[in-house]
mmCIF file of C-alpha atoms and ligand atoms in Angstrom:
data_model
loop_
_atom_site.group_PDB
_atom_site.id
_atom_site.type_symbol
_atom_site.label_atom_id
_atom_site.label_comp_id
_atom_site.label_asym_id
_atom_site.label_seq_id
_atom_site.Cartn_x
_atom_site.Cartn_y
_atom_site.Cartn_z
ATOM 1 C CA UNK S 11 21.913 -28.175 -13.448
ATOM 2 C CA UNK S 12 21.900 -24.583 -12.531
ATOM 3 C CA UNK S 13 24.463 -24.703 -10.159
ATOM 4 C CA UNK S 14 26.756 -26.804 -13.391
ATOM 5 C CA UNK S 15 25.469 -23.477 -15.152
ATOM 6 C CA UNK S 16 26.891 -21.182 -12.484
ATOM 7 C CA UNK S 17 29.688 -22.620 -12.183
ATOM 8 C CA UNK S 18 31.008 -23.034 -15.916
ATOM 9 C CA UNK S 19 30.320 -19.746 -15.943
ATOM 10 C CA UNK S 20 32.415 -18.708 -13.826
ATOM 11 C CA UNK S 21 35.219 -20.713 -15.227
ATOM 12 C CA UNK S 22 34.599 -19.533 -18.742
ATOM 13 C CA UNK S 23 35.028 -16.454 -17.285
ATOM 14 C CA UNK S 24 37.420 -16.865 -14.656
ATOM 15 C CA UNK S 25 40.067 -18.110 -17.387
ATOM 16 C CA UNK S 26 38.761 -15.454 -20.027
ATOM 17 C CA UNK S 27 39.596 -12.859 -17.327
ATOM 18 C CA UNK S 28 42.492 -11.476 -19.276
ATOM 19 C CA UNK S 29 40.490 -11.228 -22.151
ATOM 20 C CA UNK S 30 37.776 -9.462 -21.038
ATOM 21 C CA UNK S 31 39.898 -7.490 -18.422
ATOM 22 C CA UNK S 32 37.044 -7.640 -15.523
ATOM 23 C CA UNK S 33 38.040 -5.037 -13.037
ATOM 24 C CA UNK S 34 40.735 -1.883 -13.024
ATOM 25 C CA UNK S 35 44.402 -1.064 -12.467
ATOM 26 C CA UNK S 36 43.337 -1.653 -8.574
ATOM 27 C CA UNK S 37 40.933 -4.533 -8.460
ATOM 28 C CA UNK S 38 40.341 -7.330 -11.056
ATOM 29 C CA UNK S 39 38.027 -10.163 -11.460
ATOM 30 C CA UNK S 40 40.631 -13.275 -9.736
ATOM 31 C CA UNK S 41 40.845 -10.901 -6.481
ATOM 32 C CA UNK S 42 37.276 -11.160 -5.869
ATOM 33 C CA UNK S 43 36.991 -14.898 -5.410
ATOM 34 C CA UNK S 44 34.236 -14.688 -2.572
ATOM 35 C CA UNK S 45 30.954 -12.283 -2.274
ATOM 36 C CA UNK S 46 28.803 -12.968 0.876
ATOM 37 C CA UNK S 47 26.409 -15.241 -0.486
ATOM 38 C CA UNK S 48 27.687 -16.052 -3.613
ATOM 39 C CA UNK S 49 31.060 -14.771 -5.744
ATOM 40 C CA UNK S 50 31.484 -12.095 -8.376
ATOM 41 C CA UNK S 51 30.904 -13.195 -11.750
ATOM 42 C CA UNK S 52 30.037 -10.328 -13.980
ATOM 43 C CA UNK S 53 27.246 -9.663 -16.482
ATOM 44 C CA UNK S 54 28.339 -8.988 -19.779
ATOM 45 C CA UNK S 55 27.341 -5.802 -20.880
ATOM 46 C CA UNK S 56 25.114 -6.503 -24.193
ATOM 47 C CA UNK S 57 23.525 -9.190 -21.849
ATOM 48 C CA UNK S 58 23.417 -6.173 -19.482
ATOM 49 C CA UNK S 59 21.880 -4.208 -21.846
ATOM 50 C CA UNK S 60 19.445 -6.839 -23.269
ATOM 51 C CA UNK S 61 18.176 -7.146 -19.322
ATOM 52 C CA UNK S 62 17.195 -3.485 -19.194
ATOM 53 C CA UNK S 63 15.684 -3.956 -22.673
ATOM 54 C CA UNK S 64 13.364 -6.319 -21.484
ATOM 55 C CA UNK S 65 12.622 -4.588 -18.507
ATOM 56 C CA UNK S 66 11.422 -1.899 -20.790
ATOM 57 C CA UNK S 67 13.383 0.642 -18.428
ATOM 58 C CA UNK S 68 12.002 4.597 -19.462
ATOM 59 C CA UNK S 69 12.552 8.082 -17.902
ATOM 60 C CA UNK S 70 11.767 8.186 -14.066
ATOM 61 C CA UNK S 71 12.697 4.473 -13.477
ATOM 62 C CA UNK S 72 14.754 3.639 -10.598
ATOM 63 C CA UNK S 73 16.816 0.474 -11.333
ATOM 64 C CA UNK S 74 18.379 -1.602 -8.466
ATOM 65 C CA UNK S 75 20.924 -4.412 -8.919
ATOM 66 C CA UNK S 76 21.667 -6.798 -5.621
ATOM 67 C CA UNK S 77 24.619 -7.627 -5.440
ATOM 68 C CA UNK S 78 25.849 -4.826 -8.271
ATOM 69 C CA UNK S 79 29.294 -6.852 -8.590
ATOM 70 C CA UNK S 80 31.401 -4.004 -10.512
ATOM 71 C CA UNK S 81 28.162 -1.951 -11.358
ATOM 72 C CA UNK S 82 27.636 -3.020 -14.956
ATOM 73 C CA UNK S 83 24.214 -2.965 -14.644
ATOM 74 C CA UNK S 84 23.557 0.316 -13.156
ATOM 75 C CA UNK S 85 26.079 2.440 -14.949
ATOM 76 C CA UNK S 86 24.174 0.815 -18.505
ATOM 77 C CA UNK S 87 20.790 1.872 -17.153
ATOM 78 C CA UNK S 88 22.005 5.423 -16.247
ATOM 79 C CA UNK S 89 24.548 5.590 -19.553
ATOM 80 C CA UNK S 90 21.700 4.217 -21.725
ATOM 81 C CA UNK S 91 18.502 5.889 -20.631
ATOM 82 C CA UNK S 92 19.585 8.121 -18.089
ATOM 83 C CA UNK S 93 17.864 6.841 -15.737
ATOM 84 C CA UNK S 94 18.744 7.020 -11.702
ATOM 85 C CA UNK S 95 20.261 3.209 -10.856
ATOM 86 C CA UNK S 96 21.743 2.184 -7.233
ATOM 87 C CA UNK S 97 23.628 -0.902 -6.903
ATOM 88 C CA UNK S 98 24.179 -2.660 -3.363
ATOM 89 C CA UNK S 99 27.137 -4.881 -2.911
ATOM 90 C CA UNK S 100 28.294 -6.318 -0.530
ATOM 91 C CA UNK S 101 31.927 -6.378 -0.925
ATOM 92 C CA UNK S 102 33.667 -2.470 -0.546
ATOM 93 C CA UNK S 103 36.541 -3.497 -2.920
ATOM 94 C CA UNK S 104 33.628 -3.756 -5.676
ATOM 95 C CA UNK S 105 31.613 -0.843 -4.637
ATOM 96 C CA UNK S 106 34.938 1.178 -4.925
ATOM 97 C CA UNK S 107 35.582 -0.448 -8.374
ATOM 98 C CA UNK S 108 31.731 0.515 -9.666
ATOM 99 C CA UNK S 109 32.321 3.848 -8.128
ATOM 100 C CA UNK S 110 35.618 4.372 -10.452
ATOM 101 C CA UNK S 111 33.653 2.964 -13.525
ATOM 102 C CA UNK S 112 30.955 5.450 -12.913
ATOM 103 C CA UNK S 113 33.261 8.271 -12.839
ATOM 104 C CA UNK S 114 35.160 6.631 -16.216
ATOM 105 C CA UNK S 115 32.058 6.385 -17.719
ATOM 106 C CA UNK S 116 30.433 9.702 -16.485
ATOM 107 C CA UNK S 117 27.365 8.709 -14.569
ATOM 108 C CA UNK S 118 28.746 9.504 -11.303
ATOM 109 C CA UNK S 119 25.739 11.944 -10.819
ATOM 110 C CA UNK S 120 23.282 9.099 -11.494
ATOM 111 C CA UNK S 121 24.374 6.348 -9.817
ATOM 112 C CA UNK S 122 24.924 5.379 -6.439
ATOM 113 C CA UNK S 123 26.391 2.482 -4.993
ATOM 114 C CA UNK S 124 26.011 1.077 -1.336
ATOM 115 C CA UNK S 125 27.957 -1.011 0.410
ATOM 116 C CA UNK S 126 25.639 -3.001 1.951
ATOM 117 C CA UNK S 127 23.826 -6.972 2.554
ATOM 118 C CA UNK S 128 20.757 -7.493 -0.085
ATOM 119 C CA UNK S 129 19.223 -9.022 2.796
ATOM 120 C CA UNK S 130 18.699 -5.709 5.446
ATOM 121 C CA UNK S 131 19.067 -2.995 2.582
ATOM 122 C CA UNK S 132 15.675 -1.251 1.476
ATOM 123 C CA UNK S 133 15.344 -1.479 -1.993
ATOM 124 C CA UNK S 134 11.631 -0.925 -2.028
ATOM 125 C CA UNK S 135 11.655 2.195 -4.071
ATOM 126 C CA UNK S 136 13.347 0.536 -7.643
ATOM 127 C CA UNK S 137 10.536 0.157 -9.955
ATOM 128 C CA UNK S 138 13.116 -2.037 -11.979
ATOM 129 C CA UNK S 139 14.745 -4.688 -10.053
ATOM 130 C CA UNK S 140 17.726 -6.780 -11.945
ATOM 131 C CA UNK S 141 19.107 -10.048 -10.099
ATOM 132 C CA UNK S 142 22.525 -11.896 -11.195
ATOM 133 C CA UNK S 143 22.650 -14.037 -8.000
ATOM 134 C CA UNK S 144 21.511 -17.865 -8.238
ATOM 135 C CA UNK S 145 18.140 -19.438 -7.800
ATOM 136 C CA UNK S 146 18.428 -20.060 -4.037
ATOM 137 C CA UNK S 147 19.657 -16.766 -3.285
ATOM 138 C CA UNK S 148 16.367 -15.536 -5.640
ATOM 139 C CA UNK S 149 13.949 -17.639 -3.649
ATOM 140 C CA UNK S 150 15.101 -16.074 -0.846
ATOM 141 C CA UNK S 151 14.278 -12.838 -1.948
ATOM 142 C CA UNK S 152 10.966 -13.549 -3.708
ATOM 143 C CA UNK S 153 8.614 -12.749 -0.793
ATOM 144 C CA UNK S 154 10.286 -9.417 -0.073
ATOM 145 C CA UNK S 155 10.067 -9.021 -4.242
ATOM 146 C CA UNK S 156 6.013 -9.947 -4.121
ATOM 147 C CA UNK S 157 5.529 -6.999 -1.579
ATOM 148 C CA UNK S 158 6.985 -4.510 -3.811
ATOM 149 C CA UNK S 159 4.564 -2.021 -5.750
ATOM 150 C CA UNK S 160 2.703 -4.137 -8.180
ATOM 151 C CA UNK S 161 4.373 -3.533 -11.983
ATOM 152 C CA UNK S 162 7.566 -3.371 -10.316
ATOM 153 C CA UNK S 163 9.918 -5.256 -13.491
ATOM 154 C CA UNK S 164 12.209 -8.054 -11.994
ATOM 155 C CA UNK S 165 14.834 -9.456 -14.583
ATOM 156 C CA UNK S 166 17.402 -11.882 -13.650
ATOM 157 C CA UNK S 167 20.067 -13.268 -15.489
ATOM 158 C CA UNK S 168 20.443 -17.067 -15.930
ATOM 159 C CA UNK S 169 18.547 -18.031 -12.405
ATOM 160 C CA UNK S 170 15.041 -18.385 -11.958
ATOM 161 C CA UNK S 171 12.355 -17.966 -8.975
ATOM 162 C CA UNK S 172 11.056 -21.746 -8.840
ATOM 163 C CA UNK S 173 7.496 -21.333 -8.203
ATOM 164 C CA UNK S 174 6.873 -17.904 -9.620
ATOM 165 C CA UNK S 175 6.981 -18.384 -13.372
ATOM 166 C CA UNK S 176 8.203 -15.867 -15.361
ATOM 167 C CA UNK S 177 6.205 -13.300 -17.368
ATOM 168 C CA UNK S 178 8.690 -13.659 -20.287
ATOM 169 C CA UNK S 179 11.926 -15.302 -20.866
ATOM 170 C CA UNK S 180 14.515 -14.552 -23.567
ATOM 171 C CA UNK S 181 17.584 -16.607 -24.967
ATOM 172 C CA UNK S 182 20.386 -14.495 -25.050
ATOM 173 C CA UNK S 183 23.105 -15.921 -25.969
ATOM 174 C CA UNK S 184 24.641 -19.180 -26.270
ATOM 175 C CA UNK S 185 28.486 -20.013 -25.154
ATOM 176 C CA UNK S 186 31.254 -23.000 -25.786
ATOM 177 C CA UNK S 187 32.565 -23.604 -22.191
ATOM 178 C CA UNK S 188 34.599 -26.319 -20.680
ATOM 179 C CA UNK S 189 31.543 -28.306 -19.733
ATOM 180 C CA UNK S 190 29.178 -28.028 -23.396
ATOM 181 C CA UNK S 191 27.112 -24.978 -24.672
ATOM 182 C CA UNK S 192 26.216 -23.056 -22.188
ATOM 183 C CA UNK S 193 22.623 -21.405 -23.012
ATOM 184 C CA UNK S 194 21.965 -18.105 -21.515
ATOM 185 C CA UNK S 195 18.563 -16.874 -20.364
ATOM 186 C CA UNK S 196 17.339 -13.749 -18.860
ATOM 187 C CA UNK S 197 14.001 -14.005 -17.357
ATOM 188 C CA UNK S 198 11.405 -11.340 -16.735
ATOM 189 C CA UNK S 199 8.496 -11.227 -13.858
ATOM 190 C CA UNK S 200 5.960 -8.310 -13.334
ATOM 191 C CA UNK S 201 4.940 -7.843 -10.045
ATOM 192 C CA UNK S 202 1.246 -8.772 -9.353
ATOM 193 C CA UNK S 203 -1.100 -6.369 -7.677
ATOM 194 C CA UNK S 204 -2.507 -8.345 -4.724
ATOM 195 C CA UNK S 205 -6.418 -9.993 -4.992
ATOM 196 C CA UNK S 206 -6.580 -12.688 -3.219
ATOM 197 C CA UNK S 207 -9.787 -12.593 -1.687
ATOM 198 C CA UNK S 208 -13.326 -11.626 -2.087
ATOM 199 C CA UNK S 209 -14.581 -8.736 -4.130
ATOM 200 C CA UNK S 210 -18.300 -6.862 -4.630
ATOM 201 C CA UNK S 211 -18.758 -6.798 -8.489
ATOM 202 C CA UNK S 212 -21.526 -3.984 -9.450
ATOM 203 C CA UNK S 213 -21.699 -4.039 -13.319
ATOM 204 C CA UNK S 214 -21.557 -7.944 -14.335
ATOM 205 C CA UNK S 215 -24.569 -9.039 -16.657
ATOM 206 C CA UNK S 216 -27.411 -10.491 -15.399
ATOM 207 C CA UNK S 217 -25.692 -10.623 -12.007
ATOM 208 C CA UNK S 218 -25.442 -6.818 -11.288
ATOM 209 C CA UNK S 219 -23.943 -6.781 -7.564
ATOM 210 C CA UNK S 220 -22.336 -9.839 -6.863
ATOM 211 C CA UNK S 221 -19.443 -11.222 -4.439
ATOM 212 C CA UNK S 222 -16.580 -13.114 -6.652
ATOM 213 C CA UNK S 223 -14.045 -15.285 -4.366
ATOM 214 C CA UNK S 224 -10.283 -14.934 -6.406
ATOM 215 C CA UNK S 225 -7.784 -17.516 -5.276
ATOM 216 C CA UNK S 226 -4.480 -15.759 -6.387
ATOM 217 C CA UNK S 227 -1.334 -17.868 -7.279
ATOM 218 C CA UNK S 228 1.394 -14.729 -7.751
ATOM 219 C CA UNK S 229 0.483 -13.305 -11.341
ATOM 220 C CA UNK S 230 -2.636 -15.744 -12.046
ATOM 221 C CA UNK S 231 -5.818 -16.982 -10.616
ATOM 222 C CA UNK S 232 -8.819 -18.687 -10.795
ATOM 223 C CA UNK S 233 -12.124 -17.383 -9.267
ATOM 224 C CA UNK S 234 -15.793 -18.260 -8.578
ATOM 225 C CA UNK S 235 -18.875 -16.190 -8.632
ATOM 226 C CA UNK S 236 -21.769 -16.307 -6.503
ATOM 227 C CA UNK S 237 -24.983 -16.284 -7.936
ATOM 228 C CA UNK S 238 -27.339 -15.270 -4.539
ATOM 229 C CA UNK S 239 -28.318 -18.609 -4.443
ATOM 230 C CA UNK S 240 -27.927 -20.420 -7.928
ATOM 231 C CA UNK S 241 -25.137 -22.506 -8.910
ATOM 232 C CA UNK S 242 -21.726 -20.530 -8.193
ATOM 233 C CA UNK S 243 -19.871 -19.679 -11.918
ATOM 234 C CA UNK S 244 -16.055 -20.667 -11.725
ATOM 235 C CA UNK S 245 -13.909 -19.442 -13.994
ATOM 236 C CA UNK S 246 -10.209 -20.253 -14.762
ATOM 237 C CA UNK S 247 -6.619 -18.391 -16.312
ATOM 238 C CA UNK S 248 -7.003 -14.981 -14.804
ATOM 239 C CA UNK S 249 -4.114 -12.750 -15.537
ATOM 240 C CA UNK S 250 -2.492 -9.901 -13.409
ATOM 241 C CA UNK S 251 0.401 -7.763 -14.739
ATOM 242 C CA UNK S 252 1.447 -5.544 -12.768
ATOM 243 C CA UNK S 253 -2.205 -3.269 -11.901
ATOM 244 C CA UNK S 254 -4.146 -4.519 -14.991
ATOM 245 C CA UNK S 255 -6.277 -7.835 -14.821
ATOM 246 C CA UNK S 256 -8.185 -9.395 -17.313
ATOM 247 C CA UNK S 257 -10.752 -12.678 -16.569
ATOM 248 C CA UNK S 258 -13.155 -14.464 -18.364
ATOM 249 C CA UNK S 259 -16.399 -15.973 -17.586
ATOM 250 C CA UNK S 260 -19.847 -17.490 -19.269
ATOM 251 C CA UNK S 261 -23.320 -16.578 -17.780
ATOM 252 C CA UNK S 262 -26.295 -18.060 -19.602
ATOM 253 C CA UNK S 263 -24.637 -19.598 -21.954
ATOM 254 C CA UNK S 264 -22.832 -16.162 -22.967
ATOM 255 C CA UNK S 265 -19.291 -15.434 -22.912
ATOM 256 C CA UNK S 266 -17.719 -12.563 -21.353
ATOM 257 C CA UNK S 267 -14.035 -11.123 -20.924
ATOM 258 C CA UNK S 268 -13.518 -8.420 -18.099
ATOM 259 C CA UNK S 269 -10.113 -5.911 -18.650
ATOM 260 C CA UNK S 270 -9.829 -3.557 -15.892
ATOM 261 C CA UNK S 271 -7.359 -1.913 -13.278
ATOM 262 C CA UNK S 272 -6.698 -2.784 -9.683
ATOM 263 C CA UNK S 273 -5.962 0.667 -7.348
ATOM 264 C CA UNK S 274 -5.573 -0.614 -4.397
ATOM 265 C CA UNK S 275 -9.242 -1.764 -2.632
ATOM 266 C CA UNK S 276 -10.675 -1.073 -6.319
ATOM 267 C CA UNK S 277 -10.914 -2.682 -9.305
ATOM 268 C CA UNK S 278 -12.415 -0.613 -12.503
ATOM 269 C CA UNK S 279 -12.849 -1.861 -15.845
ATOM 270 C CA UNK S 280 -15.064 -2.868 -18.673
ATOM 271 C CA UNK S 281 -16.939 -5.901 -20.157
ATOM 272 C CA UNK S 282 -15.823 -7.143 -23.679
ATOM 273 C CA UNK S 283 -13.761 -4.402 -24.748
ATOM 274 C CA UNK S 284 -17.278 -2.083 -24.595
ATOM 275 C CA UNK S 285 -16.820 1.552 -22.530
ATOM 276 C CA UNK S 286 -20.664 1.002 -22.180
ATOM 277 C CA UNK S 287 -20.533 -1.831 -20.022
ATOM 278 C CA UNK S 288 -18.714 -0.537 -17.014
ATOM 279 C CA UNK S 289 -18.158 -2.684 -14.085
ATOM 280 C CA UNK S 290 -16.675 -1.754 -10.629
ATOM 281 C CA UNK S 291 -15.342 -3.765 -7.785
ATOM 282 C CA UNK S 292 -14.365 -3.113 -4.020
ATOM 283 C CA UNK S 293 -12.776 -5.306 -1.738
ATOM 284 C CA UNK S 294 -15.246 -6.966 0.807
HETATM 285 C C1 LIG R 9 27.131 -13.105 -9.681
HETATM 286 S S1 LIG R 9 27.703 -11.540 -9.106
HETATM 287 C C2 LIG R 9 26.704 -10.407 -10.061
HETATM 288 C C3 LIG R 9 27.283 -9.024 -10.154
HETATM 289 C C4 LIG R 9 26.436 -8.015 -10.953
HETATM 290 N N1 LIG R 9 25.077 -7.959 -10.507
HETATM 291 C C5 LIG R 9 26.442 -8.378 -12.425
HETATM 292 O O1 LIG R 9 25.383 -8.844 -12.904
HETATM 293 O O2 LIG R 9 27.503 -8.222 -13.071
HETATM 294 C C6 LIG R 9 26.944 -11.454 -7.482
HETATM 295 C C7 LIG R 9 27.436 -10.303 -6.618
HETATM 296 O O3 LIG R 9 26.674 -10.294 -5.405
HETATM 297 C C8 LIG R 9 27.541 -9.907 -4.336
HETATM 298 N N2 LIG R 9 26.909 -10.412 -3.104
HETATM 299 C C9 LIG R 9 26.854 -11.699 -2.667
HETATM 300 N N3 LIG R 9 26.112 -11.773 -1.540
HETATM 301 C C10 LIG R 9 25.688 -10.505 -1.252
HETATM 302 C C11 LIG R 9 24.889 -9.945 -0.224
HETATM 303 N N4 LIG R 9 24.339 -10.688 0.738
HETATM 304 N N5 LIG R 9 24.657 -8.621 -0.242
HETATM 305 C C12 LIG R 9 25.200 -7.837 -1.222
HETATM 306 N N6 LIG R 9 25.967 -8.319 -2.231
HETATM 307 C C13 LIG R 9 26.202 -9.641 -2.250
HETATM 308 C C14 LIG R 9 28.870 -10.545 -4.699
HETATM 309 O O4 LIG R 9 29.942 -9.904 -4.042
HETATM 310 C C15 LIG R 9 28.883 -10.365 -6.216
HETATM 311 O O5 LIG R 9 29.511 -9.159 -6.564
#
């Protein structure tokens, strides 16, 4: 289904190519039939734009693209919000074409683009991520993407990450191609802080110091709390977005929701909204 999706794409493009005039005096859209792993089909720029929307992209981001095609992405995020944006491509006829399109569209001093395979460059310092490359080729890159700094913002047009669901997903735009309406999404994923594991609760009611066991599943998981002795509390639906995490549990009968922040082997935060019910964790 996806691959159907790719692939009208690329002819609804492909034959619109004149229209939308993909490319320069030196290197169009038809020349660039094959990438490494997968060909050049560009991002339109409002869908372009609507990606680093939803990435919420503000000053001191750094905004990657893999596989920056002719560096539509990039040269938005630096034109837009003037930003610092690299794109790495694989091809060196495209990262000369981006290069020209920074200078036309005078971001030449923002933007940097790097001929180079998504798959050996580092791209660990972007704090906004944006992917135009097929679900495979996303898979593929998801574990590298899960060790980036937590609240890193991934968005990807069209393709998602199978297993990792997406924080948010927005309909962009809907097309009339060869093959029926093409519906196009862009998808957004936070980058969870890493829990997984047990923690040493001091704050908790009734409990006070206590050891709770979270079993992490990328941005959500579900926990249990051990009561020195009594019947462990399990709770369900924990949420992790970026460094914040919010859970919620029932001791007693009473119900209790925990907001807090993860820095690295801490977790601080309070009970039910109230800055007089503290409660701090450190990794056992
Ligand atoms: C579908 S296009 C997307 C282009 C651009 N990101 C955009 O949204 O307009 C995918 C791009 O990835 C490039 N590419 C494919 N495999 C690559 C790899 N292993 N390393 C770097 N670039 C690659 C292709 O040459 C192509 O330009």
């Amino acid at each position: 289904m996806r691959l159907v999706a790719l692939i009208s794409l690329s002819i609804s493009l492909l034959t619109g190519c004149a229209l939308h005039n993909y490319g320069d005096d030196q290197f169009q859209l038809r020349m660039a039939a094959h990438g490494k792993d997968i060909m050049w089909v560009p991002t339109r720029i409002d869908t372009a734009t609507q990606m680093l929307a939803l990435a919420q992209v503000k000053s001191g981001d750094i905004v990657f693209d893999l596989g920056s095609g002719d560096g539509v992405i990039p040269i938005q995020a630096a034109k837009r919000y003037g930003v610092r944006a690299v794109g790495i491509e694989y091809n060196p006829d495209l990262v000369a074409l981006s290069k020209r399109n920074a200078i036309r569209e005078n971001v030449q001093n923002l933007v940097t683009f790097k001929q180079g395979d998504i798959f050996v460059e580092d791209f660990s310092s972007a704090t906004v991520l944006t992917l135009f490359l097929g679900e495979s080729l996303n898979l593929k890159l998801m574990p590298t993407i899960l060790k980036m700094k937590p609240g890193t913002r991934v968005v990807s047009n069209t393709f998602r990450m199978e297993s990792w669901i997406p924080d948010q997903e927005v309909s962009v735009r809907s097309s009339e191609t060869t093959v029926g309406t093409l519906n196009e999404t862009i998808y957004l994923w936070i980058v969870p802080a890493n829990i997984d594991g047990t923690w040493e609760f001091t704050g908790l009611p009734s409990l006070d110091k206590t050891a709770i066991r979270f079993i992490q599943k990328k941005q959500f998981f579900d926990g249990t709390i051990n009561t020195s002795g009594k019947r462990s509390i399990a709770f369900e639906d924990g949420r992790i977005r970026g460094d914040a995490i919010q859970f919620d549990f029932e001791v007693n009968g009473k119900k209790y929701s925990f907001r807090g922040q993860i820095s690295g082997a801490q977790i601080r935060g309070v009970l039910n909204g109230d800055s007089k019910l503290p409660v701090v964790a450190k990794r056992l």
